[in-house]
mmCIF file of C-alpha atoms in Angstrom:
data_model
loop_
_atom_site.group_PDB
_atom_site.id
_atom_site.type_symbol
_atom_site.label_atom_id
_atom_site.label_comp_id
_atom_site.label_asym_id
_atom_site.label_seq_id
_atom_site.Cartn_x
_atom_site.Cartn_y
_atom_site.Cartn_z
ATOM 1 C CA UNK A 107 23.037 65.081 169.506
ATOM 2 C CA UNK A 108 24.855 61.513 170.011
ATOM 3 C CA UNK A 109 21.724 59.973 168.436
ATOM 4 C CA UNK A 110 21.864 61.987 165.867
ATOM 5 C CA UNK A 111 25.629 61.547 165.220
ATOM 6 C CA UNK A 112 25.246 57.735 165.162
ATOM 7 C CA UNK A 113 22.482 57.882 162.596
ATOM 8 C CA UNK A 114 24.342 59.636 160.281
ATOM 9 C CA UNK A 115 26.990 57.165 160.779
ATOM 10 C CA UNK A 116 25.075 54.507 160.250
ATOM 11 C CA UNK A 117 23.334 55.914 157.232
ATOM 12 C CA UNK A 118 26.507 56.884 155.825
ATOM 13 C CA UNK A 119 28.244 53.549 156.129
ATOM 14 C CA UNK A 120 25.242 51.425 154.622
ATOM 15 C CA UNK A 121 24.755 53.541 151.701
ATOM 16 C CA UNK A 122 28.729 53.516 151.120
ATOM 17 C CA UNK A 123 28.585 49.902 151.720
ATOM 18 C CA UNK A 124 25.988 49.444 149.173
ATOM 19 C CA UNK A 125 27.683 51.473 146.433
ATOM 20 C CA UNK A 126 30.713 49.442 146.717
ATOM 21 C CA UNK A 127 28.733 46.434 146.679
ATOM 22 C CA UNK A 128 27.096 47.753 142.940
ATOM 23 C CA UNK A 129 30.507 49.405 141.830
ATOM 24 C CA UNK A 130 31.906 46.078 142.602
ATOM 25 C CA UNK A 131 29.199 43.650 140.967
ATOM 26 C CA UNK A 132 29.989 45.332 138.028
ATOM 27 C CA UNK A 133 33.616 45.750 138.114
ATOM 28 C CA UNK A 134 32.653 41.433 138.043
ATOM 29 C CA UNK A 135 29.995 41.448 135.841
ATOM 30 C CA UNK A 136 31.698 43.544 133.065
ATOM 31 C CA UNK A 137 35.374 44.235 134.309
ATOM 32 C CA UNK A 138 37.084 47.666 134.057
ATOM 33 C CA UNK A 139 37.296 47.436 129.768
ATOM 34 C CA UNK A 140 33.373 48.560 129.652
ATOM 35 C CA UNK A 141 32.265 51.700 129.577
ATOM 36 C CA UNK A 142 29.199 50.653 131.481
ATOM 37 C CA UNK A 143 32.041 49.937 134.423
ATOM 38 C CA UNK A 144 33.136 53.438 134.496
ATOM 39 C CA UNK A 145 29.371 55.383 134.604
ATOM 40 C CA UNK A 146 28.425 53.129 137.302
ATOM 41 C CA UNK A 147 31.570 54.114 138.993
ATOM 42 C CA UNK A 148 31.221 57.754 138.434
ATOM 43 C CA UNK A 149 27.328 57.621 139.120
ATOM 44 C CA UNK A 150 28.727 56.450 142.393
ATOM 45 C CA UNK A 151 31.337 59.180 143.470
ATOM 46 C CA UNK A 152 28.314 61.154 142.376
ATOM 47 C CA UNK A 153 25.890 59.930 144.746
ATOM 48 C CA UNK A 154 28.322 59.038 147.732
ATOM 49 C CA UNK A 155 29.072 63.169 147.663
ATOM 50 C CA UNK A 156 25.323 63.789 147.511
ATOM 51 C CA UNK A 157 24.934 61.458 150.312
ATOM 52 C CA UNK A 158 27.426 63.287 152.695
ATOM 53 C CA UNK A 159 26.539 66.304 151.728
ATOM 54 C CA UNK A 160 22.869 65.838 152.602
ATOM 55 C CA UNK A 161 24.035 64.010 155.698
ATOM 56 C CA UNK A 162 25.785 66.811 157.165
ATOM 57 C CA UNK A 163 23.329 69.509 156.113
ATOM 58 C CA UNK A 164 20.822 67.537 158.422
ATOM 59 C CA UNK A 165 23.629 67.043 161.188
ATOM 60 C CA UNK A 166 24.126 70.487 161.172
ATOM 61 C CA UNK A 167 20.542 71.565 161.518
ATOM 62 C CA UNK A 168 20.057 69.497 164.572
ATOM 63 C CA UNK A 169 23.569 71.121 166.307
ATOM 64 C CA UNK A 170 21.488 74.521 165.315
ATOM 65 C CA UNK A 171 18.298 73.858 166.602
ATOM 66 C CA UNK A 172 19.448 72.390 170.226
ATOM 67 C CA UNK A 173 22.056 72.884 172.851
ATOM 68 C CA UNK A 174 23.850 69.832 172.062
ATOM 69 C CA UNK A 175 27.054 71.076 173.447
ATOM 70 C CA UNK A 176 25.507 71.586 176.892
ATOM 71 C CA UNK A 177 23.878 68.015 176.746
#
């Protein structure tokens, strides 16, 4: 279950890391007066709840399908 922990982790923090990285090229690119700005930003929150959402769904159905308390 520690595997799987960590790889969720990991997952989680390079996908967060890369939406910052695009929120904040073009927060440079076009600054906050664009519109463009604010649908990448929102696009963003979107995806980053998708992201842990989906994350812990498949955390939780490896806790269901073995005895990771006992391991």
């Amino acid at each position: 279950m520690g595997a799987t922990t960590a790889w969720a982790l990991r997952t989680w923090a390079k996908l967060t890391l890369l939406f910052a990285l695009i929120v904040g090229g073009t927060w440079l690119y076009l600054g906050t007066a664009s519109g463009w700005f604010w649908i990448v930003t929102g696009g963003a929150v979107v995806a980053e709840w998708y992201v842990i959402r989906q994350l812990a769904r498949e955390w939780s159905w490896e806790a269901r399908a073995i005895w990771w308390w006992s391991a």
